[in-house]
Amino acid sequence: MTYQDIQLDIRGDQQEIAVVRLTRGAKRNALSDALVLGLRNLFEQLPSTVRAAVIDGEGPHFCAGLDLSELQERDAGQGLHHSRMWHAALERVQYGPVPVVAALHGAVVGGGLELASACHIRVADETTFYALPEGSRGIFVGGGGSVRIPKLIGAARMTDMMMTGRVYNAQDGDRVGFAQYLVPAGQAVDKAIELATRIAQNAPLTNYALMHALPRIAEQPADQGYLTEAMMAAIAQSAPEAKSRLRDFLEGRAEKVRKD
Ligand code: 1HE
């Protein structure tokens, strides 16, 4: 399968890692409609061997957001459907088949930040900066940013970014919660692949629970959350893989938890 402006590289001994690279570097990986639809299709069609994915961007920036050259006059209905198209694509990233690690560098702005926010783990290198220029361009986020970004940094910080054009550098972005990992310049992809390789070794049902149950439990009232958690825990622990992993630990074959 080929996807416009996206390179898909399947790696690992079992073909278990998908490295998804935005290859529109000359346009700072600005997300055209074709690119957004390509991402949706790619995450729908990942080979069944894949257990974890990495997204990164070619060139000096991860992603400059919406392709502003495609921003045409849209009536309200067309604008609604355009935003819903982004939602469908980024939902395939967040609630798709496998955990996704974003490897960030340079600009992670507008729709690029929305894409990064749909990933499960973000690794940023020291060149990374985060912004929401929608506020200055007279538009609003439309790719799920108002749902996902406040969960990372809080609604107050997002409001400030959009109202004042504030840009967070890599260190401040790490401090406020955009990224879970901060690495030296140029090392984000390697770190993201290392993490994806580790994630791919988990029991698939554990990864499924983390992707599909945890974010929903976190949104539920506590009494419903506890019940959903109990059901997910029961399903996960009844899987044969969980039983053999527990036996491995009890019989001294599994790694212990160690601090670095
Ligand atoms: C673009 C875009 C784009 C670059 N759409 N073409 N996003 C923004 O408002 C961010 C706009 N971009 C920038 O602020 C800068 O381009 C960057 C900080 C990302 C990079 O700067 P720089 O100096 O490395 O590159 P450049 O020279 O500005 O851009 C190189 C080319 O990419 C140039 O085209 P060229 O034909 O003159 O070479 C730029 O026009 C092009 N380019 N960014 C189209 N975004 C679901 S709703 C989401 C709403 C949003 O995302 S709004 C935020 C949009």
Coordinates of C-alpha atoms and ligand atoms in Angstrom, one line a residue:
M1 CA 0.0 0.0 0.0
T2 CA 1.2 3.5 -0.7
Y3 CA 0.0 6.7 1.0
Q4 CA 0.5 10.2 -0.3
D5 CA 3.3 12.0 1.5
I6 CA 3.8 9.1 4.0
Q7 CA 6.5 6.5 4.1
L8 CA 5.7 3.3 6.0
D9 CA 8.6 1.2 7.1
I10 CA 7.9 -2.1 8.9
R11 CA 10.8 -3.2 11.1
G12 CA 11.8 -5.8 13.7
D13 CA 12.4 -9.5 13.7
Q14 CA 8.7 -10.2 13.7
Q15 CA 7.8 -7.1 11.6
E16 CA 6.3 -5.7 14.8
I17 CA 7.2 -2.0 14.5
A18 CA 5.7 0.4 12.0
V19 CA 7.7 3.6 11.5
V20 CA 5.3 6.1 9.9
R21 CA 7.1 9.1 8.5
L22 CA 5.5 12.3 7.1
T23 CA 7.5 13.0 4.0
R24 CA 6.3 16.4 3.0
G25 CA 9.3 18.1 4.6
A26 CA 9.5 20.9 1.9
K27 CA 6.1 22.0 3.2
R28 CA 7.1 21.4 6.8
N29 CA 4.8 18.3 6.8
A30 CA 1.7 20.5 6.6
L31 CA -1.3 18.3 6.7
S32 CA -3.2 18.4 3.4
D33 CA -6.6 16.6 3.2
A34 CA -4.8 13.8 1.3
L35 CA -2.2 13.4 4.0
V36 CA -4.9 13.3 6.8
L37 CA -6.9 10.7 4.8
G38 CA -3.7 8.8 4.2
L39 CA -3.0 8.6 7.9
R40 CA -6.5 7.3 8.5
N41 CA -6.1 4.6 5.9
L42 CA -2.7 3.6 7.0
F43 CA -3.8 3.0 10.6
E44 CA -6.8 1.0 9.3
Q45 CA -4.6 -1.1 7.1
L46 CA -1.5 -1.8 9.3
P47 CA -0.2 -5.3 8.8
S48 CA -1.4 -7.7 11.5
T49 CA 2.2 -8.4 12.6
V50 CA 2.6 -4.8 13.8
R51 CA 2.4 -4.4 17.6
A52 CA 3.5 -0.7 18.0
A53 CA 4.0 2.3 15.8
V54 CA 6.2 5.5 15.7
I55 CA 5.2 8.7 13.8
D56 CA 7.9 11.1 12.8
G57 CA 8.3 13.9 10.3
E58 CA 10.9 14.4 7.6
G59 CA 13.0 17.7 7.6
P60 CA 13.5 20.3 10.2
H61 CA 10.0 20.2 11.8
F62 CA 7.6 17.5 12.9
C63 CA 4.5 19.1 11.5
A64 CA 3.3 22.7 10.7
G65 CA -0.3 21.8 11.1
L66 CA -3.2 22.3 8.7
D67 CA -2.1 22.9 5.1
L68 CA -3.1 26.6 5.0
S69 CA -3.0 26.7 1.2
E70 CA -6.0 24.4 1.2
L71 CA -7.9 26.6 3.6
Q72 CA -10.7 27.7 1.3
E73 CA -14.0 29.4 1.9
R74 CA -16.1 26.8 3.5
D75 CA -19.7 27.2 4.6
A76 CA -20.6 26.0 8.1
G77 CA -21.6 22.5 6.9
Q78 CA -18.4 22.0 4.9
G79 CA -16.3 23.2 7.8
L80 CA -18.1 20.8 10.1
H81 CA -17.4 17.9 7.8
H82 CA -13.8 18.9 7.3
S83 CA -13.2 18.9 11.1
R84 CA -15.0 15.6 11.4
M85 CA -12.7 14.1 8.8
W86 CA -9.7 15.1 10.9
H87 CA -11.5 13.6 14.0
A88 CA -12.0 10.3 12.2
A89 CA -8.3 10.1 11.1
L90 CA -6.9 11.0 14.5
E91 CA -9.3 8.6 16.3
R92 CA -7.7 5.9 14.1
V93 CA -4.4 6.9 15.6
Q94 CA -5.6 7.0 19.2
Y95 CA -8.0 4.2 19.1
G96 CA -6.4 2.2 16.3
P97 CA -4.9 -1.3 16.5
V98 CA -1.5 -0.4 18.3
P99 CA 0.1 2.1 20.6
V100 CA 1.7 5.0 18.8
V101 CA 4.8 6.9 19.9
A102 CA 5.3 10.3 18.4
A103 CA 8.9 11.4 17.7
L104 CA 8.9 15.2 17.9
H105 CA 11.4 17.8 16.7
G106 CA 11.1 21.4 15.5
A107 CA 7.6 22.8 15.1
V108 CA 4.8 20.8 16.6
V109 CA 2.1 23.4 15.9
G110 CA -1.6 23.6 15.2
G111 CA -2.9 20.4 13.7
G112 CA 0.6 19.0 14.2
L113 CA 0.1 19.3 17.9
E114 CA -3.3 17.8 17.5
L115 CA -1.7 14.8 15.7
A116 CA 1.0 14.5 18.4
S117 CA -1.8 14.6 21.1
A118 CA -3.6 11.7 19.5
C119 CA -0.5 9.5 20.1
H120 CA 0.0 7.6 23.3
I121 CA 3.6 8.6 24.1
R122 CA 5.4 11.7 22.9
V123 CA 9.2 11.8 22.8
A124 CA 10.5 15.4 22.1
D125 CA 14.1 16.4 21.2
E126 CA 15.6 19.7 22.4
T127 CA 14.7 21.5 19.1
T128 CA 10.9 20.9 19.7
F129 CA 8.5 23.8 20.2
Y130 CA 4.8 23.8 20.6
A131 CA 2.2 26.4 19.5
L132 CA -1.4 26.8 18.5
P133 CA -1.3 29.6 15.8
E134 CA -5.0 29.0 15.1
G135 CA -5.7 31.8 17.6
S136 CA -3.7 34.2 15.5
R137 CA -5.0 32.9 12.1
G138 CA -8.6 33.7 13.1
I139 CA -9.6 30.0 13.3
F140 CA -10.1 27.4 16.0
V141 CA -8.6 23.9 16.5
G142 CA -10.6 21.3 14.5
G143 CA -8.6 18.1 14.9
G144 CA -9.6 17.1 18.4
G145 CA -7.2 19.6 20.0
S146 CA -9.8 21.1 22.4
V147 CA -10.5 17.6 23.7
R148 CA -7.0 16.1 23.9
I149 CA -4.7 19.1 24.6
P150 CA -6.3 20.2 27.9
K151 CA -5.9 16.6 29.1
L152 CA -2.1 17.0 28.6
I153 CA -1.5 20.6 29.8
G154 CA -4.9 21.9 31.2
A155 CA -7.4 24.2 29.7
A156 CA -5.9 27.3 31.2
R157 CA -2.5 26.8 29.4
M158 CA -4.2 26.0 26.1
T159 CA -6.3 29.1 26.4
D160 CA -3.2 31.1 27.0
M161 CA -1.4 29.6 24.0
M162 CA -4.3 30.4 21.7
M163 CA -5.1 33.8 23.1
T164 CA -1.6 35.1 23.3
G165 CA 0.3 33.0 20.7
R166 CA 2.6 31.7 23.5
V167 CA 5.1 29.2 22.2
Y168 CA 6.5 26.5 24.6
N169 CA 10.1 25.3 24.0
A170 CA 11.1 21.7 24.6
Q171 CA 12.1 22.1 28.2
D172 CA 8.9 24.0 29.2
G173 CA 6.8 21.6 27.1
D174 CA 8.3 18.7 29.0
R175 CA 7.6 20.5 32.3
V176 CA 3.9 21.2 31.5
G177 CA 3.2 17.7 30.1
F178 CA 3.3 17.8 26.3
A179 CA 5.9 15.1 26.2
Q180 CA 6.8 12.2 28.4
Y181 CA 10.4 12.1 27.3
L182 CA 12.9 14.8 26.4
V183 CA 16.1 13.8 24.5
P184 CA 19.0 15.5 22.9
A185 CA 18.6 17.0 19.4
G186 CA 18.3 14.4 16.7
Q187 CA 17.6 11.5 19.1
A188 CA 13.8 11.4 19.2
V189 CA 13.2 8.8 16.5
D190 CA 15.8 6.4 18.0
K191 CA 14.2 6.8 21.5
A192 CA 10.7 6.4 20.1
I193 CA 11.7 3.1 18.3
E194 CA 13.3 1.9 21.5
L195 CA 10.1 2.5 23.4
A196 CA 7.9 1.0 20.6
T197 CA 10.1 -2.1 20.7
R198 CA 9.6 -2.4 24.5
I199 CA 5.8 -1.7 24.1
A200 CA 5.5 -4.4 21.4
Q201 CA 6.7 -7.0 23.9
N202 CA 3.7 -6.4 26.2
A203 CA 0.7 -8.8 26.2
P204 CA -1.5 -7.4 23.4
L205 CA -4.5 -7.3 25.8
T206 CA -2.5 -5.1 28.2
N207 CA -1.8 -2.6 25.4
Y208 CA -5.4 -2.8 24.3
A209 CA -6.5 -2.0 27.9
L210 CA -4.2 1.0 28.1
M211 CA -5.3 2.4 24.7
H212 CA -9.0 1.6 24.9
A213 CA -10.0 1.2 28.5
L214 CA -7.8 3.6 30.5
P215 CA -8.8 6.9 28.7
R216 CA -12.4 5.9 29.0
I217 CA -12.2 4.9 32.7
A218 CA -10.4 8.2 33.4
E219 CA -13.5 10.0 32.0
Q220 CA -16.1 8.0 33.9
P221 CA -17.6 8.8 37.2
A222 CA -15.6 6.9 39.9
D223 CA -18.2 4.2 40.6
Q224 CA -18.5 3.3 36.9
G225 CA -14.7 3.6 36.5
Y226 CA -14.1 1.1 39.2
L227 CA -16.5 -1.4 37.6
T228 CA -15.0 -0.9 34.1
E229 CA -11.5 -1.4 35.7
A230 CA -12.6 -4.6 37.4
M231 CA -14.0 -6.0 34.2
M232 CA -10.9 -5.1 32.2
A233 CA -8.6 -6.5 34.9
A234 CA -10.6 -9.8 34.9
I235 CA -10.4 -10.1 31.1
A236 CA -6.7 -9.3 31.0
Q237 CA -5.7 -11.7 33.8
S238 CA -7.7 -14.6 32.3
A239 CA -5.7 -14.5 29.0
P240 CA -3.3 -17.4 28.7
E241 CA -0.4 -15.0 28.1
A242 CA -1.0 -13.3 31.4
K243 CA -1.0 -16.6 33.2
S244 CA 2.3 -17.7 31.6
R245 CA 3.9 -14.3 32.3
L246 CA 3.0 -14.6 36.0
R247 CA 4.3 -18.1 36.2
D248 CA 7.6 -16.9 34.6
F249 CA 7.9 -14.3 37.4
L250 CA 7.1 -16.7 40.2
E251 CA 9.5 -19.3 38.8
G252 CA 12.3 -16.7 38.5
R253 CA 12.4 -16.5 34.7
A254 CA 11.1 -12.9 34.4
E255 CA 12.9 -9.6 34.8
K256 CA 12.5 -7.8 38.2
V257 CA 11.6 -4.2 38.4
R258 CA 14.8 -2.2 38.7
K259 CA 15.6 1.4 39.0
D260 CA 18.0 2.6 36.3
Ligands
1HE1 C1 3.1 25.6 4.9 C2 2.7 25.5 6.2 C3 1.3 25.3 6.5 C4 4.8 25.9 6.2 N1 0.5 25.2 5.4 N2 2.2 25.5 3.8 N3 -0.1 26.3 10.9 C5 0.6 27.4 11.0 O1 0.1 28.5 11.2 C6 2.1 27.3 11.0 C7 2.6 27.9 9.7 N4 4.0 27.6 9.5 C8 5.0 28.2 10.1 O2 4.8 29.0 11.1 C9 6.4 27.9 9.7 O3 6.4 27.4 8.3 C10 7.2 26.9 10.5 C11 7.5 27.5 11.9 C12 6.4 25.6 10.7 C13 8.5 26.5 9.8 O4 9.2 27.6 9.5 P1 10.4 27.5 8.4 O5 11.1 28.9 8.3 O6 11.3 26.3 8.7 O7 9.7 27.2 7.0 P2 8.9 28.1 6.0 O8 9.9 28.8 5.1 O9 7.9 29.0 6.7 O10 8.0 27.1 5.2 C14 8.6 26.3 4.2 C15 7.5 26.0 3.2 O11 6.4 25.3 3.8 C16 6.9 27.3 2.6 O12 6.4 27.0 1.3 P3 7.3 27.5 0.0 O13 6.5 27.0 -1.1 O14 7.4 29.0 0.2 O15 8.6 26.8 0.2 C17 5.6 27.5 3.5 O16 4.6 28.2 2.9 C18 5.2 26.0 3.7 N5 4.4 25.9 4.9 N6 3.7 25.7 7.0 C19 0.9 25.3 4.1 N7 0.8 25.1 7.7 C20 -7.7 20.7 12.0 S1 -7.5 22.3 12.1 C21 -5.9 22.6 12.4 C22 -5.6 24.1 12.3 C23 -4.2 24.5 12.1 O17 -3.3 23.6 12.1 S2 -3.8 26.1 12.0 C24 -2.1 26.2 12.1 C25 -1.5 26.2 10.8

